[in-house]
Short mmCIF file of C-alpha atoms in Angstrom, two decimals:
data_model
loop_
_atom_site.label_atom_id
_atom_site.label_comp_id
_atom_site.label_asym_id
_atom_site.label_seq_id
_atom_site.Cartn_x
_atom_site.Cartn_y
_atom_site.Cartn_z
CA MET F 1 103.62 82.56 149.82
CA LEU F 2 105.47 83.62 153.11
CA LEU F 3 105.19 80.68 155.55
CA MET F 4 104.45 81.17 159.22
CA LEU F 5 107.68 81.60 160.95
CA LEU F 6 108.53 81.14 164.84
CA GLY F 7 109.29 84.06 166.59
CA CYS F 8 112.58 82.72 168.25
CA SER F 9 115.52 84.51 169.18
CA GLY F 10 117.54 81.80 170.77
CA GLN F 11 121.37 81.94 169.83
CA THR F 12 122.84 78.78 168.38
CA SER F 13 126.42 77.68 168.87
CA GLU F 14 127.22 78.73 165.16
CA ASN F 15 125.59 82.39 165.63
CA LYS F 16 127.56 82.77 168.58
CA LYS F 17 131.07 82.81 166.32
CA LYS F 18 132.57 86.07 166.19
CA TYR F 19 132.58 86.80 162.28
CA SER F 20 130.21 86.15 159.00
CA ILE F 21 131.92 85.69 155.47
CA MET F 22 129.40 85.39 152.61
CA VAL F 23 130.85 84.17 149.42
CA MET F 24 129.58 83.10 146.12
CA SER F 25 131.20 80.06 144.26
CA LYS F 26 131.81 79.87 140.60
CA ASP F 27 128.63 77.94 139.69
CA ASN F 28 126.59 80.70 141.14
CA VAL F 29 125.48 79.76 144.50
CA GLN F 30 126.01 81.76 147.81
CA TYR F 31 127.31 80.32 151.27
CA ILE F 32 127.74 81.78 154.70
CA ILE F 33 130.61 80.44 157.20
CA GLN F 34 130.89 81.49 160.44
CA THR F 35 134.25 82.01 162.37
CA ASP F 36 136.37 82.88 165.39
CA THR F 37 139.35 83.87 163.73
CA LEU F 38 140.43 86.18 160.58
CA ASP F 39 144.24 86.12 161.21
CA GLY F 40 145.07 82.77 159.96
CA GLY F 41 144.00 79.27 159.01
CA VAL F 42 141.93 78.03 156.21
CA ALA F 43 138.16 77.90 156.04
CA TYR F 44 136.43 76.08 153.20
CA PRO F 45 132.92 77.90 152.65
CA ILE F 46 131.67 75.84 149.86
CA LYS F 47 132.11 72.67 151.82
CA ASN F 48 131.49 73.49 155.29
CA GLY F 49 129.41 76.37 155.06
CA ALA F 50 125.42 77.23 155.05
CA PRO F 51 124.21 77.23 151.41
CA VAL F 52 121.94 80.48 150.89
CA LEU F 53 118.90 79.42 149.01
CA ALA F 54 117.37 82.54 148.79
CA PRO F 55 117.08 85.34 146.28
CA PRO F 56 120.00 85.39 143.77
CA ARG F 57 121.47 88.75 144.73
CA ILE F 58 120.80 88.58 148.55
CA TRP F 59 124.53 89.46 149.10
CA TYR F 60 123.39 92.86 147.87
CA TYR F 61 120.91 93.89 150.27
CA MET F 62 121.53 91.79 153.31
CA MET F 63 122.17 93.17 156.70
CA VAL F 64 123.72 91.39 159.65
CA LYS F 65 123.03 92.35 163.16
CA ASP F 66 123.51 90.08 166.62
CA GLY F 67 123.54 86.85 164.72
CA ASN F 68 120.85 87.65 162.49
CA TYR F 69 120.78 88.06 158.53
CA PHE F 70 118.07 90.17 157.65
CA PHE F 71 116.60 90.98 153.94
CA ILE F 72 113.65 91.76 152.05
CA ASN F 73 111.71 89.27 150.07
CA ARG F 74 110.89 91.52 146.86
CA LYS F 75 107.77 89.31 145.97
CA THR F 76 106.18 89.47 149.31
CA GLU F 77 107.61 92.72 150.91
CA TYR F 78 108.15 90.99 154.00
CA LEU F 79 111.59 91.80 156.06
CA ILE F 80 112.90 88.54 156.88
CA ARG F 81 115.09 87.46 159.88
CA ASN F 82 117.60 84.38 159.36
CA GLN F 83 120.14 82.74 161.41
CA VAL F 84 122.45 79.98 160.56
CA LYS F 85 121.21 77.06 162.55
CA ASP F 86 122.43 73.46 162.42
CA ASN F 87 124.51 74.93 159.04
CA LYS F 88 121.37 75.67 157.54
CA PHE F 89 120.05 79.46 156.37
CA THR F 90 116.78 79.36 158.37
CA ALA F 91 113.99 81.92 158.74
CA ILE F 92 113.13 82.70 162.14
CA ASP F 93 110.80 85.69 161.90
CA SER F 94 109.26 88.30 159.40
CA VAL F 95 107.37 91.44 159.23
CA SER F 96 105.39 92.81 156.29
CA VAL F 97 106.92 96.39 154.84
CA PRO F 98 104.78 97.37 151.84
CA GLY F 99 106.29 99.28 149.17
CA MET F 100 109.64 98.63 150.37
CA LYS F 101 111.02 96.06 147.51
CA PHE F 102 114.20 97.62 146.56
CA LEU F 103 116.31 98.56 149.73
CA GLU F 104 118.71 101.41 149.44
CA ASN F 105 119.71 102.41 152.76
CA TYR F 106 119.33 101.23 156.47
CA ASN F 107 120.60 102.77 159.82
CA TRP F 108 120.59 100.97 163.15
CA TYR F 109 119.59 103.97 165.17
CA HIS F 110 119.19 101.95 168.43
CA PRO F 111 120.47 98.61 169.31
CA ASP F 112 116.97 96.94 168.30
CA SER F 113 115.74 99.87 165.98
CA LEU F 114 116.08 99.78 162.09
CA LEU F 115 115.39 102.24 159.60
CA ILE F 116 115.26 101.22 156.23
CA ILE F 117 114.71 103.46 152.99
CA SER F 118 113.36 102.43 149.44
CA TRP F 119 112.28 104.14 146.44
CA PRO F 120 108.98 102.71 145.19
CA GLY F 121 108.68 103.96 141.43
CA GLU F 122 106.60 105.89 139.48
CA ARG F 123 108.13 109.28 140.18
CA LYS F 124 107.54 109.21 143.77
CA SER F 125 109.08 110.38 146.95
CA PRO F 126 110.82 107.60 148.78
CA ARG F 127 109.25 105.29 151.40
CA TYR F 128 110.67 104.45 155.00
CA ALA F 129 109.93 101.91 157.48
CA ARG F 130 111.09 101.64 161.12
CA ILE F 131 111.22 98.39 162.86
CA ASN F 132 111.65 96.92 166.08
CA THR F 133 113.75 94.01 165.33
CA ARG F 134 112.77 92.42 168.79
CA THR F 135 109.58 92.29 168.40
CA MET F 136 109.40 92.61 164.71
CA LYS F 137 106.81 95.23 164.40
CA ALA F 138 107.07 97.90 161.83
CA SER F 139 105.65 101.39 161.06
CA THR F 140 105.96 102.83 157.33
CA GLY F 141 105.36 106.25 155.63
CA VAL F 142 106.71 108.60 153.24
CA LEU F 143 109.93 110.71 153.00
CA PRO F 144 109.07 114.40 152.27
CA LEU F 145 111.88 114.77 150.00
CA PRO F 146 111.09 116.08 146.53
CA ALA F 147 110.04 113.39 144.02
CA PRO F 148 111.91 112.91 140.94
CA PHE F 149 111.30 115.88 138.32
CA LEU F 150 112.03 115.76 134.34
CA PRO F 151 114.46 114.97 132.86
CA PHE F 152 114.96 112.60 135.97
CA ASN F 153 112.33 109.63 136.29
CA ASN F 154 113.95 107.86 139.63
CA MET F 155 115.76 108.62 142.72
CA THR F 156 118.20 107.30 145.47
CA VAL F 157 118.70 107.66 149.09
CA GLY F 158 122.42 107.12 149.50
CA PHE F 159 123.06 107.76 153.12
CA SER F 160 120.93 108.30 156.31
CA GLU F 161 122.62 109.94 159.55
CA PHE F 162 120.93 110.44 163.09
CA ARG F 163 122.29 113.35 165.02
CA ASN F 164 121.22 116.32 167.13
CA ASN F 165 117.63 115.25 167.16
CA GLN F 166 117.68 115.43 163.12
CA LEU F 167 118.07 112.93 160.52
CA TRP F 168 120.23 113.66 157.26
CA LEU F 169 119.48 112.15 154.22
CA GLY F 170 121.95 112.50 151.24
CA TYR F 171 120.01 111.57 147.94
CA SER F 172 120.19 111.69 143.94
CA TYR F 173 118.05 112.03 140.99
CA HIS F 174 118.43 109.57 137.89
CA TYR F 175 117.08 109.14 134.55
CA SER F 176 116.99 105.80 132.96
CA SER F 177 115.26 104.69 129.68
CA PRO F 178 116.16 102.48 126.72
CA THR F 179 117.30 105.45 124.69
CA GLN F 180 119.39 107.68 126.98
CA GLY F 181 120.43 104.75 129.07
CA TYR F 182 121.07 105.63 133.04
CA GLY F 183 122.81 108.51 134.38
CA SER F 184 122.41 110.99 137.63
CA SER F 185 121.88 114.82 138.43
CA ASP F 186 125.31 117.25 138.52
CA THR F 187 124.14 117.50 142.18
CA VAL F 188 124.90 116.25 145.72
CA TYR F 189 121.53 116.52 147.48
CA VAL F 190 121.89 116.47 151.39
CA ALA F 191 118.40 116.98 153.44
CA SER F 192 117.85 117.65 157.16
CA LEU F 193 114.78 116.40 158.79
CA ASP F 194 113.35 116.77 162.27
CA TYR F 195 113.59 113.36 163.82
CA PRO F 196 110.98 111.92 165.05
CA ALA F 197 108.74 113.91 163.30
CA LEU F 198 110.36 113.47 160.07
CA SER F 199 109.25 116.97 159.10
CA LEU F 200 111.64 118.62 156.12
CA LYS F 201 113.75 121.36 157.59
CA GLN F 202 116.38 122.33 154.85
CA ILE F 203 117.89 120.94 151.72
CA PHE F 204 121.49 121.82 150.60
CA LYS F 205 122.94 121.15 147.26
CA ASP F 206 126.34 120.95 146.05
CA PRO F 207 127.40 120.71 142.24
CA ARG F 208 130.91 119.51 142.58
CA SER F 209 129.81 115.89 142.93
CA ALA F 210 127.10 113.66 142.43
CA TYR F 211 125.70 110.26 144.10
CA PRO F 212 126.34 110.93 147.89
CA GLY F 213 126.65 107.69 149.48
CA ASN F 214 125.83 104.36 148.09
CA VAL F 215 123.55 101.35 148.71
CA ASN F 216 124.92 100.74 152.10
CA THR F 217 123.81 97.18 152.34
CA ALA F 218 126.52 96.06 149.67
CA GLN F 219 129.29 98.49 150.52
CA GLN F 220 130.03 101.37 153.14
CA ASN F 221 130.76 104.92 152.26
CA THR F 222 129.82 106.91 155.53
CA PHE F 223 131.21 106.96 158.87
CA ARG F 224 131.67 108.92 161.97
CA ASP F 225 135.05 109.79 162.64
CA ASP F 226 136.74 110.11 166.28
CA GLN F 227 135.74 113.86 167.02
CA ASP F 228 132.00 112.41 165.91
CA ASP F 229 132.36 114.29 162.48
CA PHE F 230 130.42 112.48 159.90
CA TYR F 231 132.03 111.83 156.64
CA TYR F 232 130.31 110.69 153.39
CA MET F 233 131.68 109.78 149.86
CA ALA F 234 129.96 110.97 146.51
CA CYS F 235 130.44 108.15 143.76
CA PRO F 236 129.41 109.21 140.37
CA GLY F 237 131.51 106.80 138.45
CA ILE F 238 129.84 104.51 136.10
CA ALA F 239 129.67 101.90 138.33
CA ARG F 240 127.08 104.06 140.73
CA GLY F 241 125.65 107.26 139.50
CA ALA F 242 126.81 107.05 135.89
CA ASN F 243 128.02 110.70 135.88
CA PRO F 244 131.97 109.99 135.46
CA GLY F 245 132.57 113.76 134.39
CA GLN F 246 132.24 114.77 138.14
CA PRO F 247 134.78 113.68 140.36
CA THR F 248 134.43 111.27 143.24
CA ALA F 249 134.79 113.30 146.28
CA ILE F 250 134.44 113.08 150.29
CA TYR F 251 132.29 115.50 152.17
CA ARG F 252 131.69 116.01 156.12
CA ILE F 253 129.30 117.41 158.59
CA LYS F 254 131.11 118.57 161.35
CA ALA F 255 129.90 117.44 164.82
CA ASN F 256 127.17 119.73 166.38
CA GLU F 257 126.97 121.44 162.87
CA ASN F 258 123.61 122.07 160.89
CA LYS F 259 124.60 122.05 157.89
CA PRO F 260 127.53 120.43 155.81
CA ASP F 261 131.09 121.71 155.87
CA SER F 262 131.16 123.54 152.62
CA SER F 263 135.04 124.12 153.22
CA TYR F 264 135.67 120.58 153.59
CA PHE F 265 136.11 119.08 149.61
CA PHE F 266 138.42 115.85 149.30
CA ASN F 267 138.61 115.35 145.22
CA ILE F 268 139.73 111.86 145.26
CA SER F 269 139.65 111.55 141.39
CA ALA F 270 142.37 114.48 141.39
CA SER F 271 144.34 112.81 144.03
CA PRO F 272 147.00 110.35 143.41
CA ILE F 273 144.04 107.83 143.05
CA ASP F 274 143.18 109.36 139.70
CA ASN F 275 140.33 107.32 139.18
CA HIS F 276 136.94 106.91 140.52
CA ALA F 277 135.91 105.15 143.89
CA TYR F 278 132.90 103.04 145.54
CA GLY F 279 133.89 102.10 148.95
CA MET F 280 135.20 104.11 152.24
CA TRP F 281 135.74 102.56 155.72
CA TYR F 282 136.91 104.48 158.82
CA ILE F 283 140.17 102.74 160.49
CA GLY F 284 140.64 105.47 163.15
CA ASN F 285 143.35 108.26 163.76
CA ASN F 286 141.76 110.84 160.97
CA LYS F 287 142.29 107.75 158.41
CA ALA F 288 139.98 105.78 156.13
CA ILE F 289 140.49 102.98 153.37
CA VAL F 290 138.84 103.93 149.93
CA ARG F 291 138.47 101.10 147.44
CA SER F 292 138.98 102.50 144.15
CA GLU F 293 138.64 101.55 140.14
CA ARG F 294 141.67 101.40 137.80
CA GLN F 295 140.82 102.59 134.57
CA GLY F 296 142.45 100.74 131.54
CA LEU F 297 141.75 97.45 132.93
CA PHE F 298 138.32 97.49 132.30
CA LYS F 299 136.19 98.70 129.28
CA THR F 300 132.33 98.20 130.13
CA PHE F 301 130.06 97.92 132.89
CA GLU F 302 129.91 94.11 132.74
CA GLU F 303 133.97 94.17 132.86
CA HIS F 304 133.91 96.44 136.03
CA TYR F 305 132.06 93.81 137.78
CA LEU F 306 134.10 90.60 136.25
CA VAL F 307 137.88 92.06 135.73
CA PRO F 308 140.46 92.46 138.57
CA HIS F 309 140.83 96.11 138.72
CA ILE F 310 140.22 97.38 141.83
CA ASP F 311 142.88 98.91 144.39
CA PHE F 312 142.77 100.10 148.13
CA PHE F 313 144.35 103.24 149.41
CA GLU F 314 145.00 104.48 153.15
CA VAL F 315 143.84 108.19 152.96
CA ASP F 316 144.40 110.89 155.66
CA LEU F 317 141.41 113.07 156.17
CA GLN F 318 142.99 115.98 157.62
CA THR F 319 146.12 116.22 155.37
CA LYS F 320 144.38 114.72 152.32
CA THR F 321 147.39 112.31 151.62
CA LEU F 322 147.19 108.82 150.63
CA HIS F 323 149.29 105.63 150.88
CA LYS F 324 148.43 102.68 148.24
CA LEU F 325 148.04 99.23 150.05
CA ASP F 326 150.31 96.56 148.58
CA LEU F 327 147.64 94.01 147.96
CA PRO F 328 146.73 92.07 144.73
CA LEU F 329 144.08 93.65 142.55
CA ASP F 330 140.52 93.01 143.45
CA LYS F 331 137.44 92.42 141.72
CA GLY F 332 133.67 92.83 142.22
CA THR F 333 132.17 96.49 142.11
CA SER F 334 130.12 96.16 145.47
CA ARG F 335 131.64 94.37 148.32
CA SER F 336 131.54 94.75 152.31
CA CYS F 337 134.61 93.61 152.51
CA VAL F 338 136.58 95.85 155.24
CA LEU F 339 136.39 95.18 159.00
CA VAL F 340 138.26 96.77 161.89
CA GLU F 341 139.34 95.77 165.15
CA ASN F 342 141.54 96.17 167.88
CA GLY F 343 143.60 98.47 165.69
CA LEU F 344 143.79 96.14 162.73
CA VAL F 345 142.29 95.97 159.53
CA TYR F 346 140.89 93.02 157.83
CA ILE F 347 140.32 93.32 153.91
CA SER F 348 138.86 90.31 151.78
CA ILE F 349 140.19 90.32 148.24
CA ASN F 350 139.22 88.34 145.22
CA SER F 351 142.25 87.21 143.45
CA ASP F 352 142.53 85.26 140.60
CA THR F 353 146.42 85.12 140.93
CA GLU F 354 147.17 84.73 144.72
CA GLY F 355 143.79 83.07 145.97
CA ASN F 356 140.83 84.22 148.31
CA TYR F 357 141.94 85.52 151.56
CA ILE F 358 141.49 87.64 154.63
CA TRP F 359 144.20 90.19 154.41
CA VAL F 360 145.54 91.59 157.62
CA TYR F 361 146.76 95.19 157.42
CA ASN F 362 148.46 97.09 160.71
CA PRO F 363 147.98 100.81 160.00
CA LYS F 364 150.67 101.91 162.67
CA SER F 365 153.54 99.71 160.89
CA GLN F 366 151.97 99.77 157.58
CA SER F 367 152.55 96.17 157.03
CA LEU F 368 150.41 93.49 155.30
CA LYS F 369 149.99 90.00 155.83
CA LYS F 370 147.72 87.06 154.42
CA GLY F 371 145.11 85.94 157.15
CA LEU F 372 142.36 83.48 156.92
CA LYS F 373 142.35 81.84 153.26
CA LEU F 374 139.04 80.63 151.91
CA GLU F 375 139.69 77.60 149.91
CA GLY F 376 137.55 75.90 147.38
CA LYS F 377 135.72 77.00 144.42
CA VAL F 378 135.09 80.62 145.43
CA ASP F 379 134.49 83.22 143.00
CA TYR F 380 133.91 86.33 145.17
CA ILE F 381 133.90 86.81 148.81
CA PHE F 382 130.90 89.13 149.04
CA ARG F 383 130.48 89.99 152.58
CA LEU F 384 132.83 90.13 155.77
CA GLU F 385 131.46 91.42 159.11
CA LYS F 386 131.07 91.20 162.55
CA LEU F 387 128.33 88.86 163.71
CA HIS F 388 127.67 90.66 167.01
CA GLY F 389 128.35 94.37 168.09
#
């Protein structure tokens, strides 16, 4: 049972740090270490970090905001707010969010307002919760999206975006069974809803790719650019949509437009990347970082997670040209691993050959250097993010 938790929001010296890094040790224990610099030096997350004695895959559905770490306890269906206090991962407050067991997408639409979306199972439409994270009060409901239909028995919401008094949702339908395995529909679905009423306005369908967005708690695939255009990547590769015959592609919704821009289609799989991709981060000046797999270096879904085979590319969203970053091969299918600040791009790399580093990329000079080193028996760097802002 969930223990009674104190409703304290005080900031300790630890959560006044600038950055949070979450790792997993080689003996499968998760740790959080907080730091003020990523540009150099050495950190010891296993020796000096706070162990996270919580659900084993908490790194996959964590949300970090203003020194707080939010996640859903799947057994109790409570959203828990945690902080690192006295180097311990400590529960501070909680709120019940019934039916939100499997978190798929989140969106901070005001400083203290959080939208989370989850599919409840049994061929039902997705559920949502709107949470005030200052008061820890929540309201829940059902999104008016068409429920899964045969031959599909489940669905995911891969992105949510608030703009122009509307909520945009990108979603997919999937089949999953012991005989068929897992796969996705051959369509990118994007719905517009009136907000805050959440009534369905229109559904747009695009057959050129599949699985728009991703589980954004684990890895980002959407952003707004300098012109306030919204970009989202569809991820049909085996590690996400499991419909690899469809290409990975980038789409957009232009600022002040009320429909996806059908003229814009950036086919990543047909570019020099020549593979599927699963992560995308905006770095400014119409450019983004794309994290892509390299086929031929892995054979199975399990190897996709375990074997170093990941490349990073800088892509120009306007010219659709690419520049491969000279980084060691990375591993881990889903990681929150790119952070942009003051014109520099910080990228965490899990390298079996060159060690675990936060690399620093300067887009102006296209130069790379090693920054903060994570020393000790670190197996994965799962999360790199700002603690505040």
